[in-house]
mmCIF file of C-alpha atoms (C1' of nucleotides) in Angstrom:
data_model
loop_
_atom_site.group_PDB
_atom_site.id
_atom_site.type_symbol
_atom_site.label_atom_id
_atom_site.label_comp_id
_atom_site.label_asym_id
_atom_site.label_seq_id
_atom_site.Cartn_x
_atom_site.Cartn_y
_atom_site.Cartn_z
ATOM 1 C CA MET D 1045 390.183 30.309 -114.657
ATOM 2 C CA ALA D 1046 389.776 27.776 -112.236
ATOM 3 C CA ARG D 1047 391.954 24.610 -113.234
ATOM 4 C CA THR D 1048 389.820 22.133 -110.912
ATOM 5 C CA SER D 1049 386.485 22.509 -110.406
ATOM 6 C CA THR D 1050 385.280 23.459 -106.908
ATOM 7 C CA VAL D 1051 383.504 19.834 -106.616
ATOM 8 C CA VAL D 1052 386.245 18.057 -107.502
ATOM 9 C CA ARG D 1053 388.585 19.973 -104.964
ATOM 10 C CA VAL D 1054 385.806 19.078 -102.428
ATOM 11 C CA HIS D 1055 385.348 15.650 -103.171
ATOM 12 C CA SER D 1056 389.187 15.248 -103.026
ATOM 13 C CA ALA D 1057 389.639 17.066 -99.973
ATOM 14 C CA VAL D 1058 387.140 14.668 -98.337
ATOM 15 C CA LEU D 1059 388.792 11.549 -99.656
ATOM 16 C CA GLU D 1060 392.267 12.756 -98.462
ATOM 17 C CA LEU D 1061 391.243 13.593 -94.865
ATOM 18 C CA ALA D 1062 389.099 10.570 -94.706
ATOM 19 C CA ALA D 1063 392.242 8.386 -95.738
ATOM 20 C CA GLU D 1064 394.953 10.726 -93.984
ATOM 21 C CA ARG D 1065 393.098 11.506 -90.892
ATOM 22 C CA GLY D 1066 390.241 9.356 -90.243
ATOM 23 C CA PRO D 1067 386.270 9.611 -89.715
ATOM 24 C CA THR D 1068 386.697 12.310 -87.073
ATOM 25 C CA ALA D 1069 388.483 14.539 -89.520
ATOM 26 C CA LEU D 1070 385.474 15.054 -91.835
ATOM 27 C CA THR D 1071 384.169 18.486 -90.576
ATOM 28 C CA MET D 1072 383.004 21.180 -92.662
ATOM 29 C CA GLU D 1073 385.637 23.816 -91.605
ATOM 30 C CA GLY D 1074 388.499 20.994 -91.991
ATOM 31 C CA ILE D 1075 386.935 19.856 -95.626
ATOM 32 C CA ALA D 1076 386.553 23.942 -96.558
ATOM 33 C CA ALA D 1077 389.977 24.591 -95.309
ATOM 34 C CA ARG D 1078 391.501 21.444 -97.067
ATOM 35 C CA ALA D 1079 389.839 22.242 -100.227
ATOM 36 C CA GLY D 1080 390.573 25.598 -100.344
ATOM 37 C CA VAL D 1081 387.309 26.823 -100.146
ATOM 38 C CA GLY D 1082 385.019 29.091 -98.256
ATOM 39 C CA LYS D 1083 382.400 27.531 -95.955
ATOM 40 C CA GLN D 1084 379.558 29.077 -97.623
ATOM 41 C CA THR D 1085 380.459 27.325 -101.143
ATOM 42 C CA LEU D 1086 379.926 24.030 -99.441
ATOM 43 C CA TYR D 1087 376.554 25.104 -97.695
ATOM 44 C CA ARG D 1088 375.638 26.365 -100.981
ATOM 45 C CA SER D 1089 376.085 22.995 -102.834
ATOM 46 C CA TRP D 1090 375.485 20.441 -100.155
ATOM 47 C CA PRO D 1091 372.954 20.840 -97.031
ATOM 48 C CA GLY D 1092 375.100 19.537 -94.520
ATOM 49 C CA ILE D 1093 377.996 16.620 -93.741
ATOM 50 C CA PRO D 1094 376.159 13.620 -94.710
ATOM 51 C CA ALA D 1095 374.806 15.018 -98.021
ATOM 52 C CA LEU D 1096 378.650 15.918 -98.875
ATOM 53 C CA LEU D 1097 380.062 12.464 -97.498
ATOM 54 C CA PHE D 1098 377.293 10.561 -99.643
ATOM 55 C CA ASP D 1099 378.290 12.484 -102.935
ATOM 56 C CA ALA D 1100 382.179 12.102 -102.080
ATOM 57 C CA LEU D 1101 381.463 8.665 -101.739
ATOM 58 C CA LEU D 1102 379.160 7.889 -105.050
ATOM 59 C CA ALA D 1103 381.608 9.955 -106.791
ATOM 60 C CA THR D 1104 384.372 7.360 -106.353
ATOM 61 C CA GLY D 1105 381.553 5.133 -108.203
ATOM 62 C CA GLY D 1106 382.966 1.505 -107.993
ATOM 63 C CA GLU D 1107 380.892 -0.067 -110.681
ATOM 64 C CA PRO D 1108 379.800 -3.446 -109.391
ATOM 65 C CA SER D 1109 380.771 -6.595 -111.527
ATOM 66 C CA ALA D 1110 379.416 -7.346 -114.735
ATOM 67 C CA PRO D 1111 375.797 -9.173 -114.350
ATOM 68 C CA GLY D 1112 377.654 -12.283 -115.451
ATOM 69 C CA THR D 1113 375.957 -15.656 -116.803
ATOM 70 C CA ALA D 1114 374.139 -18.272 -114.478
ATOM 71 C CA ASP D 1115 377.016 -20.579 -114.015
ATOM 72 C CA ASP D 1116 378.538 -20.860 -110.728
ATOM 73 C CA LEU D 1117 376.061 -18.768 -108.573
ATOM 74 C CA PRO D 1118 378.098 -19.452 -105.249
ATOM 75 C CA GLY D 1119 381.478 -18.496 -106.879
ATOM 76 C CA GLN D 1120 379.785 -15.196 -108.297
ATOM 77 C CA LEU D 1121 378.608 -14.344 -104.798
ATOM 78 C CA GLU D 1122 381.461 -15.156 -103.068
ATOM 79 C CA GLN D 1123 382.882 -12.663 -105.343
ATOM 80 C CA MET D 1124 380.585 -10.210 -105.069
ATOM 81 C CA LEU D 1125 380.646 -10.372 -101.378
ATOM 82 C CA LYS D 1126 384.460 -10.475 -101.010
ATOM 83 C CA ALA D 1127 384.729 -7.284 -103.292
ATOM 84 C CA ALA D 1128 381.993 -5.756 -100.636
ATOM 85 C CA ILE D 1129 384.176 -6.700 -97.523
ATOM 86 C CA THR D 1130 387.401 -5.041 -99.180
ATOM 87 C CA GLU D 1131 385.705 -2.087 -100.182
ATOM 88 C CA ILE D 1132 384.226 -1.436 -96.500
ATOM 89 C CA SER D 1133 387.670 -2.054 -95.173
ATOM 90 C CA ALA D 1134 389.906 -0.093 -97.053
ATOM 91 C CA GLU D 1135 390.226 3.727 -96.979
ATOM 92 C CA PRO D 1136 389.093 6.246 -97.846
ATOM 93 C CA HIS D 1137 385.907 4.146 -97.874
ATOM 94 C CA ALA D 1138 385.974 2.745 -94.486
ATOM 95 C CA SER D 1139 386.413 6.216 -92.907
ATOM 96 C CA LEU D 1140 383.702 7.802 -95.102
ATOM 97 C CA LEU D 1141 381.518 5.019 -94.003
ATOM 98 C CA ARG D 1142 382.157 5.030 -90.307
ATOM 99 C CA ALA D 1143 381.493 8.863 -90.510
ATOM 100 C CA ILE D 1144 378.106 8.110 -92.208
ATOM 101 C CA SER D 1145 377.349 5.093 -89.823
ATOM 102 C CA ALA D 1146 377.789 7.279 -86.770
ATOM 103 C CA ILE D 1147 375.351 9.890 -87.965
ATOM 104 C CA ILE D 1148 372.935 7.383 -88.945
ATOM 105 C CA GLN D 1149 372.757 6.316 -85.445
ATOM 106 C CA THR D 1150 371.498 9.583 -84.208
ATOM 107 C CA ASP D 1151 369.856 10.598 -87.395
ATOM 108 C CA GLU D 1152 366.678 8.871 -89.227
ATOM 109 C CA SER D 1153 366.652 10.846 -92.226
ATOM 110 C CA VAL D 1154 370.563 10.046 -92.848
ATOM 111 C CA ALA D 1155 369.770 6.557 -92.067
ATOM 112 C CA ARG D 1156 366.719 6.553 -94.735
ATOM 113 C CA ASP D 1157 369.407 8.329 -97.248
ATOM 114 C CA TYR D 1158 372.139 5.797 -96.761
ATOM 115 C CA ARG D 1159 369.542 2.802 -97.486
ATOM 116 C CA GLU D 1160 368.096 4.438 -100.573
ATOM 117 C CA ARG D 1161 371.611 5.154 -102.210
ATOM 118 C CA LEU D 1162 373.976 2.554 -100.827
ATOM 119 C CA LEU D 1163 372.342 -0.210 -99.060
ATOM 120 C CA GLU D 1164 369.456 -0.965 -101.588
ATOM 121 C CA PRO D 1165 371.447 -1.033 -104.719
ATOM 122 C CA GLN D 1166 373.874 -3.463 -103.211
ATOM 123 C CA LEU D 1167 371.176 -5.469 -102.103
ATOM 124 C CA ALA D 1168 369.631 -5.323 -105.291
ATOM 125 C CA HIS D 1169 372.657 -6.430 -107.081
ATOM 126 C CA VAL D 1170 372.875 -9.242 -104.852
ATOM 127 C CA HIS D 1171 369.243 -9.830 -105.962
ATOM 128 C CA ALA D 1172 369.516 -10.082 -109.420
ATOM 129 C CA VAL D 1173 372.309 -12.823 -109.015
ATOM 130 C CA LEU D 1174 370.388 -14.798 -106.850
ATOM 131 C CA ALA D 1175 367.081 -14.528 -109.032
ATOM 132 C CA ALA D 1176 369.692 -15.270 -112.026
ATOM 133 C CA GLY D 1177 370.210 -18.519 -110.150
ATOM 134 C CA GLY D 1178 366.750 -19.401 -109.436
ATOM 135 C CA SER D 1179 366.787 -18.621 -105.686
ATOM 136 C CA LEU D 1180 363.110 -19.079 -104.140
ATOM 137 C CA ASP D 1181 363.509 -15.962 -102.038
ATOM 138 C CA PRO D 1182 366.175 -13.460 -103.056
ATOM 139 C CA PRO D 1183 365.262 -10.690 -100.876
ATOM 140 C CA ARG D 1184 365.820 -12.843 -97.701
ATOM 141 C CA ALA D 1185 368.675 -15.015 -99.144
ATOM 142 C CA ALA D 1186 370.495 -11.439 -99.691
ATOM 143 C CA GLU D 1187 369.684 -10.147 -96.347
ATOM 144 C CA LEU D 1188 371.209 -13.545 -94.982
ATOM 145 C CA LEU D 1189 374.310 -13.195 -96.981
ATOM 146 C CA LEU D 1190 374.909 -9.502 -96.037
ATOM 147 C CA ALA D 1191 373.690 -9.634 -92.457
ATOM 148 C CA PRO D 1192 376.814 -11.026 -90.748
ATOM 149 C CA ILE D 1193 379.294 -8.873 -93.072
ATOM 150 C CA PHE D 1194 377.591 -5.679 -91.805
ATOM 151 C CA TYR D 1195 377.480 -7.273 -88.239
ATOM 152 C CA ARG D 1196 381.452 -7.570 -88.073
ATOM 153 C CA TRP D 1197 382.037 -4.424 -89.567
ATOM 154 C CA PHE D 1198 379.673 -2.323 -87.357
ATOM 155 C CA MET D 1199 381.043 -4.324 -84.082
ATOM 156 C CA ARG D 1200 384.626 -4.049 -85.090
ATOM 157 C CA LEU D 1201 384.863 -7.530 -85.586
ATOM 158 C CA PRO D 1202 387.536 -9.195 -87.982
ATOM 159 C CA PRO D 1203 385.751 -9.629 -91.323
ATOM 160 C CA LEU D 1204 384.708 -13.103 -92.554
ATOM 161 C CA SER D 1205 387.450 -14.981 -93.467
ATOM 162 C CA GLY D 1206 387.642 -16.678 -97.058
ATOM 163 C CA PRO D 1207 387.014 -19.801 -95.936
ATOM 164 C CA GLU D 1208 384.183 -18.608 -93.666
ATOM 165 C CA LEU D 1209 382.806 -16.616 -96.297
ATOM 166 C CA HIS D 1210 383.040 -19.752 -98.670
ATOM 167 C CA ARG D 1211 380.953 -22.052 -96.188
ATOM 168 C CA HIS D 1212 378.408 -18.697 -95.427
ATOM 169 C CA VAL D 1213 377.563 -18.451 -99.031
ATOM 170 C CA HIS D 1214 376.987 -22.262 -99.669
ATOM 171 C CA ASP D 1215 375.048 -22.585 -96.358
ATOM 172 C CA VAL D 1216 372.573 -19.412 -97.356
ATOM 173 C CA LEU D 1217 372.160 -21.187 -101.132
ATOM 174 C CA ASP D 1218 371.436 -24.519 -99.224
ATOM 175 C CA LEU D 1219 369.141 -23.147 -96.778
ATOM 176 C CA ILE D 1220 366.966 -20.591 -99.502
ATOM 177 C CA GLY D 1221 368.131 -22.092 -102.915
ATOM 178 C CA GLY D 1222 366.090 -25.153 -102.481
ATOM 179 C CA THR D 1223 365.613 -27.198 -99.268
ATOM 180 C CA ALA D 1224 364.523 -24.947 -96.723
ATOM 181 C CA GLY D 1225 360.888 -25.094 -94.884
ATOM 182 C CA GLY D 1226 358.298 -22.368 -94.107
ATOM 183 C CA MET E 1361 373.093 14.245 -45.674
ATOM 184 C CA ALA E 1362 372.231 13.112 -49.481
ATOM 185 C CA ARG E 1363 369.362 11.462 -49.739
ATOM 186 C CA THR E 1364 370.214 10.102 -52.949
ATOM 187 C CA SER E 1365 373.707 8.802 -53.734
ATOM 188 C CA THR E 1366 375.468 10.858 -56.491
ATOM 189 C CA VAL E 1367 375.802 7.894 -58.798
ATOM 190 C CA VAL E 1368 372.279 7.025 -58.710
ATOM 191 C CA ARG E 1369 370.892 10.346 -59.543
ATOM 192 C CA VAL E 1370 373.557 10.589 -62.654
ATOM 193 C CA HIS E 1371 372.200 7.362 -63.676
ATOM 194 C CA SER E 1372 368.886 8.206 -63.402
ATOM 195 C CA ALA E 1373 369.517 11.740 -65.484
ATOM 196 C CA VAL E 1374 371.131 9.628 -68.027
ATOM 197 C CA LEU E 1375 367.935 7.437 -68.427
ATOM 198 C CA GLU E 1376 365.641 10.616 -68.270
ATOM 199 C CA LEU E 1377 367.368 12.460 -71.109
ATOM 200 C CA ALA E 1378 367.789 9.411 -72.879
ATOM 201 C CA ALA E 1379 364.198 8.404 -72.870
ATOM 202 C CA GLU E 1380 362.886 12.158 -73.352
ATOM 203 C CA ARG E 1381 365.342 13.864 -75.547
ATOM 204 C CA GLY E 1382 366.947 11.034 -77.386
ATOM 205 C CA PRO E 1383 370.382 10.193 -77.515
ATOM 206 C CA THR E 1384 371.787 13.565 -78.669
ATOM 207 C CA ALA E 1385 370.890 15.025 -75.336
ATOM 208 C CA LEU E 1386 373.480 12.915 -73.863
ATOM 209 C CA THR E 1387 376.179 15.045 -73.166
ATOM 210 C CA MET E 1388 378.139 15.925 -70.232
ATOM 211 C CA GLU E 1389 376.896 19.117 -69.904
ATOM 212 C CA GLY E 1390 373.587 18.053 -70.086
ATOM 213 C CA ILE E 1391 373.663 15.022 -67.677
ATOM 214 C CA ALA E 1392 375.497 16.978 -65.118
ATOM 215 C CA ALA E 1393 372.631 19.812 -65.383
ATOM 216 C CA ARG E 1394 369.847 17.209 -64.905
ATOM 217 C CA ALA E 1395 371.508 15.280 -62.096
ATOM 218 C CA GLY E 1396 372.250 18.604 -60.037
ATOM 219 C CA VAL E 1397 376.092 17.783 -60.214
ATOM 220 C CA GLY E 1398 378.799 19.343 -61.079
ATOM 221 C CA LYS E 1399 380.714 18.257 -64.186
ATOM 222 C CA GLN E 1400 383.907 17.699 -62.390
ATOM 223 C CA THR E 1401 382.160 15.133 -60.438
ATOM 224 C CA LEU E 1402 381.318 13.335 -63.596
ATOM 225 C CA TYR E 1403 384.818 13.666 -64.573
ATOM 226 C CA ARG E 1404 386.067 12.236 -61.005
ATOM 227 C CA SER E 1405 383.520 8.888 -61.481
ATOM 228 C CA TRP E 1406 383.841 8.426 -65.183
ATOM 229 C CA PRO E 1407 386.787 9.028 -67.723
ATOM 230 C CA GLY E 1408 384.343 10.092 -70.406
ATOM 231 C CA ILE E 1409 380.438 9.824 -71.936
ATOM 232 C CA PRO E 1410 380.963 6.219 -73.019
ATOM 233 C CA ALA E 1411 381.786 5.040 -70.018
ATOM 234 C CA LEU E 1412 379.268 6.633 -68.113
ATOM 235 C CA LEU E 1413 376.636 5.576 -70.564
ATOM 236 C CA PHE E 1414 377.785 1.854 -70.188
ATOM 237 C CA ASP E 1415 377.487 2.135 -66.655
ATOM 238 C CA ALA E 1416 374.088 3.615 -66.577
ATOM 239 C CA LEU E 1417 372.966 0.687 -69.245
ATOM 240 C CA LEU E 1418 374.305 -1.856 -67.129
ATOM 241 C CA ALA E 1419 373.037 -0.387 -64.048
ATOM 242 C CA THR E 1420 369.406 -1.310 -65.552
ATOM 243 C CA GLY E 1421 370.893 -4.690 -65.393
ATOM 244 C CA GLY E 1422 367.927 -6.822 -67.068
ATOM 245 C CA GLU E 1423 368.844 -9.974 -65.834
ATOM 246 C CA PRO E 1424 368.553 -12.514 -68.864
ATOM 247 C CA SER E 1425 366.179 -15.422 -68.611
ATOM 248 C CA ALA E 1426 366.940 -18.457 -66.655
ATOM 249 C CA PRO E 1427 368.740 -21.199 -68.090
ATOM 250 C CA GLY E 1428 365.844 -23.332 -68.993
ATOM 251 C CA THR E 1429 365.598 -26.797 -69.765
ATOM 252 C CA ALA E 1430 366.998 -28.457 -73.123
ATOM 253 C CA ASP E 1431 363.441 -28.791 -73.993
ATOM 254 C CA ASP E 1432 362.099 -26.793 -76.952
ATOM 255 C CA LEU E 1433 365.406 -25.078 -77.878
ATOM 256 C CA PRO E 1434 363.713 -23.435 -80.893
ATOM 257 C CA GLY E 1435 360.999 -21.803 -78.875
ATOM 258 C CA GLN E 1436 363.574 -20.742 -76.128
ATOM 259 C CA LEU E 1437 366.002 -19.138 -78.553
ATOM 260 C CA GLU E 1438 362.890 -17.387 -80.388
ATOM 261 C CA GLN E 1439 362.024 -15.948 -76.800
ATOM 262 C CA MET E 1440 365.447 -14.878 -75.887
ATOM 263 C CA LEU E 1441 365.946 -13.096 -79.242
ATOM 264 C CA LYS E 1442 362.395 -11.406 -79.242
ATOM 265 C CA ALA E 1443 363.396 -10.257 -75.827
ATOM 266 C CA ALA E 1444 366.649 -8.649 -77.409
ATOM 267 C CA ILE E 1445 364.785 -7.239 -79.966
ATOM 268 C CA THR E 1446 362.441 -5.425 -77.848
ATOM 269 C CA GLU E 1447 365.032 -4.178 -75.374
ATOM 270 C CA ILE E 1448 367.040 -2.540 -78.000
ATOM 271 C CA SER E 1449 363.784 -1.212 -79.708
ATOM 272 C CA ALA E 1450 362.662 0.713 -76.137
ATOM 273 C CA GLU E 1451 363.678 3.501 -74.376
ATOM 274 C CA PRO E 1452 365.919 4.360 -72.753
ATOM 275 C CA HIS E 1453 367.872 1.652 -74.097
ATOM 276 C CA ALA E 1454 367.449 2.090 -77.492
ATOM 277 C CA SER E 1455 368.675 5.796 -77.243
ATOM 278 C CA LEU E 1456 371.551 4.555 -75.114
ATOM 279 C CA LEU E 1457 372.656 2.298 -77.615
ATOM 280 C CA ARG E 1458 372.224 4.971 -80.427
ATOM 281 C CA ALA E 1459 374.644 7.111 -78.813
ATOM 282 C CA ILE E 1460 376.923 4.520 -78.027
ATOM 283 C CA SER E 1461 376.915 2.906 -81.355
ATOM 284 C CA ALA E 1462 377.884 6.082 -82.913
ATOM 285 C CA ILE E 1463 380.978 6.402 -80.820
ATOM 286 C CA ILE E 1464 381.622 2.822 -81.601
ATOM 287 C CA GLN E 1465 382.324 4.131 -85.494
ATOM 288 C CA THR E 1466 385.199 6.251 -84.368
ATOM 289 C CA ASP E 1467 386.609 5.135 -81.311
ATOM 290 C CA GLU E 1468 388.093 1.784 -81.504
ATOM 291 C CA SER E 1469 388.541 1.185 -77.765
ATOM 292 C CA VAL E 1470 384.823 1.975 -77.281
ATOM 293 C CA ALA E 1471 383.958 -0.684 -79.625
ATOM 294 C CA ARG E 1472 386.240 -3.322 -77.485
ATOM 295 C CA ASP E 1473 384.209 -2.068 -74.203
ATOM 296 C CA TYR E 1474 381.132 -2.550 -76.043
ATOM 297 C CA ARG E 1475 381.783 -6.074 -77.378
ATOM 298 C CA GLU E 1476 383.216 -6.992 -73.872
ATOM 299 C CA ARG E 1477 380.714 -5.419 -71.571
ATOM 300 C CA LEU E 1478 377.528 -6.151 -73.615
ATOM 301 C CA LEU E 1479 377.985 -8.003 -76.879
ATOM 302 C CA GLU E 1480 379.884 -11.230 -75.553
ATOM 303 C CA PRO E 1481 377.960 -11.707 -72.618
ATOM 304 C CA GLN E 1482 374.573 -11.903 -75.031
ATOM 305 C CA LEU E 1483 376.189 -13.912 -77.077
ATOM 306 C CA ALA E 1484 377.629 -16.410 -74.810
ATOM 307 C CA HIS E 1485 373.937 -16.828 -73.254
ATOM 308 C CA VAL E 1486 373.047 -17.744 -76.725
ATOM 309 C CA HIS E 1487 376.277 -19.830 -76.781
ATOM 310 C CA ALA E 1488 374.798 -21.615 -73.652
ATOM 311 C CA VAL E 1489 371.358 -22.390 -74.840
ATOM 312 C CA LEU E 1490 372.520 -23.784 -77.918
ATOM 313 C CA ALA E 1491 374.854 -25.898 -76.312
ATOM 314 C CA ALA E 1492 372.696 -27.160 -74.242
ATOM 315 C CA GLY E 1493 370.363 -28.265 -77.183
ATOM 316 C CA GLY E 1494 373.511 -29.990 -78.672
ATOM 317 C CA SER E 1495 374.217 -27.272 -81.313
ATOM 318 C CA LEU E 1496 377.263 -28.317 -83.423
ATOM 319 C CA ASP E 1497 378.921 -24.923 -83.573
ATOM 320 C CA PRO E 1498 377.327 -22.631 -80.844
ATOM 321 C CA PRO E 1499 379.376 -19.466 -81.658
ATOM 322 C CA ARG E 1500 378.593 -19.781 -85.140
ATOM 323 C CA ALA E 1501 375.025 -20.276 -84.863
ATOM 324 C CA ALA E 1502 374.836 -17.558 -82.232
ATOM 325 C CA GLU E 1503 376.673 -15.302 -84.709
ATOM 326 C CA LEU E 1504 374.023 -16.317 -87.584
ATOM 327 C CA LEU E 1505 371.001 -15.696 -85.356
ATOM 328 C CA LEU E 1506 372.121 -12.280 -83.963
ATOM 329 C CA ALA E 1507 373.468 -10.736 -87.307
ATOM 330 C CA PRO E 1508 370.218 -9.957 -89.169
ATOM 331 C CA ILE E 1509 368.828 -8.676 -85.321
ATOM 332 C CA PHE E 1510 371.691 -6.178 -85.216
ATOM 333 C CA TYR E 1511 371.778 -5.424 -89.045
ATOM 334 C CA ARG E 1512 368.298 -4.396 -89.061
ATOM 335 C CA TRP E 1513 368.794 -2.209 -85.992
ATOM 336 C CA PHE E 1514 371.820 -0.262 -87.240
ATOM 337 C CA MET E 1515 370.193 0.583 -90.434
ATOM 338 C CA ARG E 1516 367.177 1.175 -88.856
ATOM 339 C CA LEU E 1517 364.933 -1.397 -90.687
ATOM 340 C CA PRO E 1518 361.648 -2.572 -89.258
ATOM 341 C CA PRO E 1519 363.178 -5.404 -86.797
ATOM 342 C CA LEU E 1520 362.257 -8.976 -87.643
ATOM 343 C CA SER E 1521 358.489 -9.744 -87.091
ATOM 344 C CA GLY E 1522 357.001 -12.655 -84.986
ATOM 345 C CA PRO E 1523 356.930 -14.969 -88.062
ATOM 346 C CA GLU E 1524 359.893 -13.832 -89.353
ATOM 347 C CA LEU E 1525 362.289 -14.629 -86.194
ATOM 348 C CA HIS E 1526 360.325 -17.806 -86.128
ATOM 349 C CA ARG E 1527 361.623 -19.155 -89.394
ATOM 350 C CA HIS E 1528 364.879 -17.629 -88.924
ATOM 351 C CA VAL E 1529 365.544 -19.679 -85.785
ATOM 352 C CA HIS E 1530 364.593 -22.557 -87.544
ATOM 353 C CA ASP E 1531 366.441 -22.185 -90.532
ATOM 354 C CA VAL E 1532 369.402 -21.459 -88.465
ATOM 355 C CA LEU E 1533 369.009 -24.545 -86.240
ATOM 356 C CA ASP E 1534 368.333 -26.611 -89.458
ATOM 357 C CA LEU E 1535 371.552 -25.579 -90.687
ATOM 358 C CA ILE E 1536 374.127 -25.440 -88.201
ATOM 359 C CA GLY E 1537 372.016 -27.947 -85.635
ATOM 360 C CA GLY E 1538 372.719 -31.352 -87.581
ATOM 361 C CA THR E 1539 372.353 -31.038 -91.870
ATOM 362 C CA ALA E 1540 374.982 -28.447 -92.536
ATOM 363 C CA GLY E 1541 377.930 -29.761 -94.739
ATOM 364 C CA GLY E 1542 381.300 -27.899 -94.392
ATOM 365 C "C1'" DA Q 1145 384.767 46.983 -120.352
ATOM 366 C "C1'" DC Q 1146 381.204 46.640 -116.761
ATOM 367 C "C1'" DC Q 1147 378.138 44.565 -113.260
ATOM 368 C "C1'" DA Q 1148 375.835 40.903 -111.033
ATOM 369 C "C1'" DA Q 1149 376.679 36.486 -109.095
ATOM 370 C "C1'" DA Q 1150 379.778 33.469 -107.045
ATOM 371 C "C1'" DC Q 1151 383.740 33.203 -104.662
ATOM 372 C "C1'" DG Q 1152 387.574 32.818 -100.353
ATOM 373 C "C1'" DA Q 1153 387.917 33.894 -95.911
ATOM 374 C "C1'" DG Q 1154 386.416 34.292 -91.770
ATOM 375 C "C1'" DA Q 1155 383.750 36.879 -87.899
ATOM 376 C "C1'" DC Q 1156 380.133 35.410 -85.182
ATOM 377 C "C1'" DG Q 1157 376.897 33.189 -81.277
ATOM 378 C "C1'" DA Q 1158 375.895 28.545 -79.945
ATOM 379 C "C1'" DT Q 1159 377.043 24.643 -78.406
ATOM 380 C "C1'" DG Q 1160 380.098 20.838 -76.376
ATOM 381 C "C1'" DC Q 1161 384.243 19.517 -74.666
ATOM 382 C "C1'" DG Q 1162 387.876 18.619 -70.883
ATOM 383 C "C1'" DT Q 1163 390.436 21.288 -67.468
ATOM 384 C "C1'" DC Q 1164 390.762 24.685 -63.920
ATOM 385 C "C1'" DT Q 1165 389.056 27.494 -60.118
ATOM 386 C "C1'" DC Q 1166 386.191 29.148 -56.845
ATOM 387 C "C1'" DG Q 1167 383.449 29.023 -52.168
ATOM 388 C "C1'" DT Q 1168 380.410 25.617 -49.756
ATOM 389 C "C1'" DT Q 1169 378.818 21.282 -47.795
ATOM 390 C "C1'" DT Q 1170 380.177 17.166 -45.524
ATOM 391 C "C1'" DG Q 1171 381.835 13.832 -42.481
ATOM 392 C "C1'" DT Q 1172 385.671 11.934 -39.502
ATOM 393 C "C1'" DG Q 1173 388.674 12.689 -35.701
ATOM 394 C "C1'" DC Q 1174 389.462 14.578 -31.804
ATOM 395 C "C1'" DG K 605 380.924 20.373 -30.641
ATOM 396 C "C1'" DC K 606 384.732 21.828 -33.450
ATOM 397 C "C1'" DA K 607 388.025 22.118 -36.642
ATOM 398 C "C1'" DC K 608 390.111 20.335 -41.074
ATOM 399 C "C1'" DA K 609 390.295 18.480 -45.297
ATOM 400 C "C1'" DA K 610 388.309 15.727 -49.182
ATOM 401 C "C1'" DA K 611 384.639 16.269 -52.003
ATOM 402 C "C1'" DC K 612 381.394 18.675 -53.678
ATOM 403 C "C1'" DG K 613 378.128 22.310 -57.048
ATOM 404 C "C1'" DA K 614 378.598 25.948 -59.833
ATOM 405 C "C1'" DG K 615 380.532 27.777 -63.592
ATOM 406 C "C1'" DA K 616 384.773 30.341 -66.315
ATOM 407 C "C1'" DC K 617 388.080 28.877 -69.534
ATOM 408 C "C1'" DG K 618 390.203 28.009 -74.085
ATOM 409 C "C1'" DC K 619 389.173 25.149 -77.685
ATOM 410 C "C1'" DA K 620 386.762 23.073 -81.883
ATOM 411 C "C1'" DT K 621 382.736 22.627 -84.616
ATOM 412 C "C1'" DC K 622 378.658 24.147 -86.380
ATOM 413 C "C1'" DG K 623 375.451 26.835 -89.443
ATOM 414 C "C1'" DT K 624 374.966 31.885 -90.389
ATOM 415 C "C1'" DC K 625 376.616 36.418 -92.005
ATOM 416 C "C1'" DT K 626 379.191 40.032 -94.028
ATOM 417 C "C1'" DC K 627 383.025 41.312 -96.143
ATOM 418 C "C1'" DG K 628 386.312 42.658 -100.366
ATOM 419 C "C1'" DT K 629 387.726 39.954 -104.590
ATOM 420 C "C1'" DT K 630 387.537 37.365 -108.496
ATOM 421 C "C1'" DT K 631 384.912 35.602 -112.675
ATOM 422 C "C1'" DG K 632 381.770 34.836 -116.524
ATOM 423 C "C1'" DG K 633 378.520 36.703 -119.209
ATOM 424 C "C1'" DT K 634 377.158 40.579 -122.393
#
DNA sequence: ACCAAACGAGACGATGCGTCTCGTTTGTGC
DNA sequence: GCACAAACGAGACGCATCGTCTCGTTTGGT
């Protein structure tokens, strides 16, 4: 009579270990022990660590903010990017993403999974807002908006401050939203 | 009567393993074996893998291109960034940087070393060219120029194509070089 | 109440870490 | 030339983790 399902216990173990002991504690053995589960049970449900981490991450499913109106495009983008910065900087997300990002550097197939399951949805969300705002080239604008955020996170530099983010959004909109030349 | 110095043999081993077997082959044991050297000799000269990889990378010391004239600022930047893209995409550099980038994600002190020894010199080089060209805010322009390049490399997306890079440079110069508002 | 499937636990060999202990080479002072 | 100490190549060691495997033990369906 399992009070809690195995999957939930495993996801909880992953999130707890990430928050309490950081990305390097996210091992199959450590997760199994913390979840009170056999290693074989983990391997039965997930092919390896990356898949398990992706699932634990997505199970926390922070739904992105509502589609919103076309009013105040810069404000909407700023809010959305601010939320993204906060999310990648706070535990347990930060440690989960660090662990995944490390693996991405040495495993191309995990990179593909990351792009498809995490990056592209985020880009699509920005696309949608930009397109609703009449941007000329949403994919490019989305990349320009997000690239410095990821760059700083990867390099472990301080994230864009409020004013920096404000200016960044307006600059990209100026560039792509209307006045840019080919 | 050592024909070749230990340091040179170790560096060669690192570069060979990186090029032939990829980032995951860059282990202390593998490097020692390939170099025909004892592990203790490695630990005597370097505190760990990251320091060893940094040294091997910097020993290949591709000197950046000449300072150049202030003419054709966009062309100069484009050439410089194109060189950077090529360098991070070609072996053995690519595998060395992948291995280091993976460690950066889980070791803050290695991230600091990376920024100081590799990132900041590169940024400074771009700063210098921008400043000579009369840019209003060289540090910010340099970050905007480099961020998408690193972003794509980290995410293992295809690098900026020639035309994309051309446009990118001109866009950032338009934005920062003169017409941008606060 | 039975049985098969799934389970927790952990042993196993492989690999890498960082430390340590061997003999052996090497180069310097005499 | 010789002797000695420092540095060396080699690899054993204990630890951690991987992914596979083998145990009894639960557990859920009939």
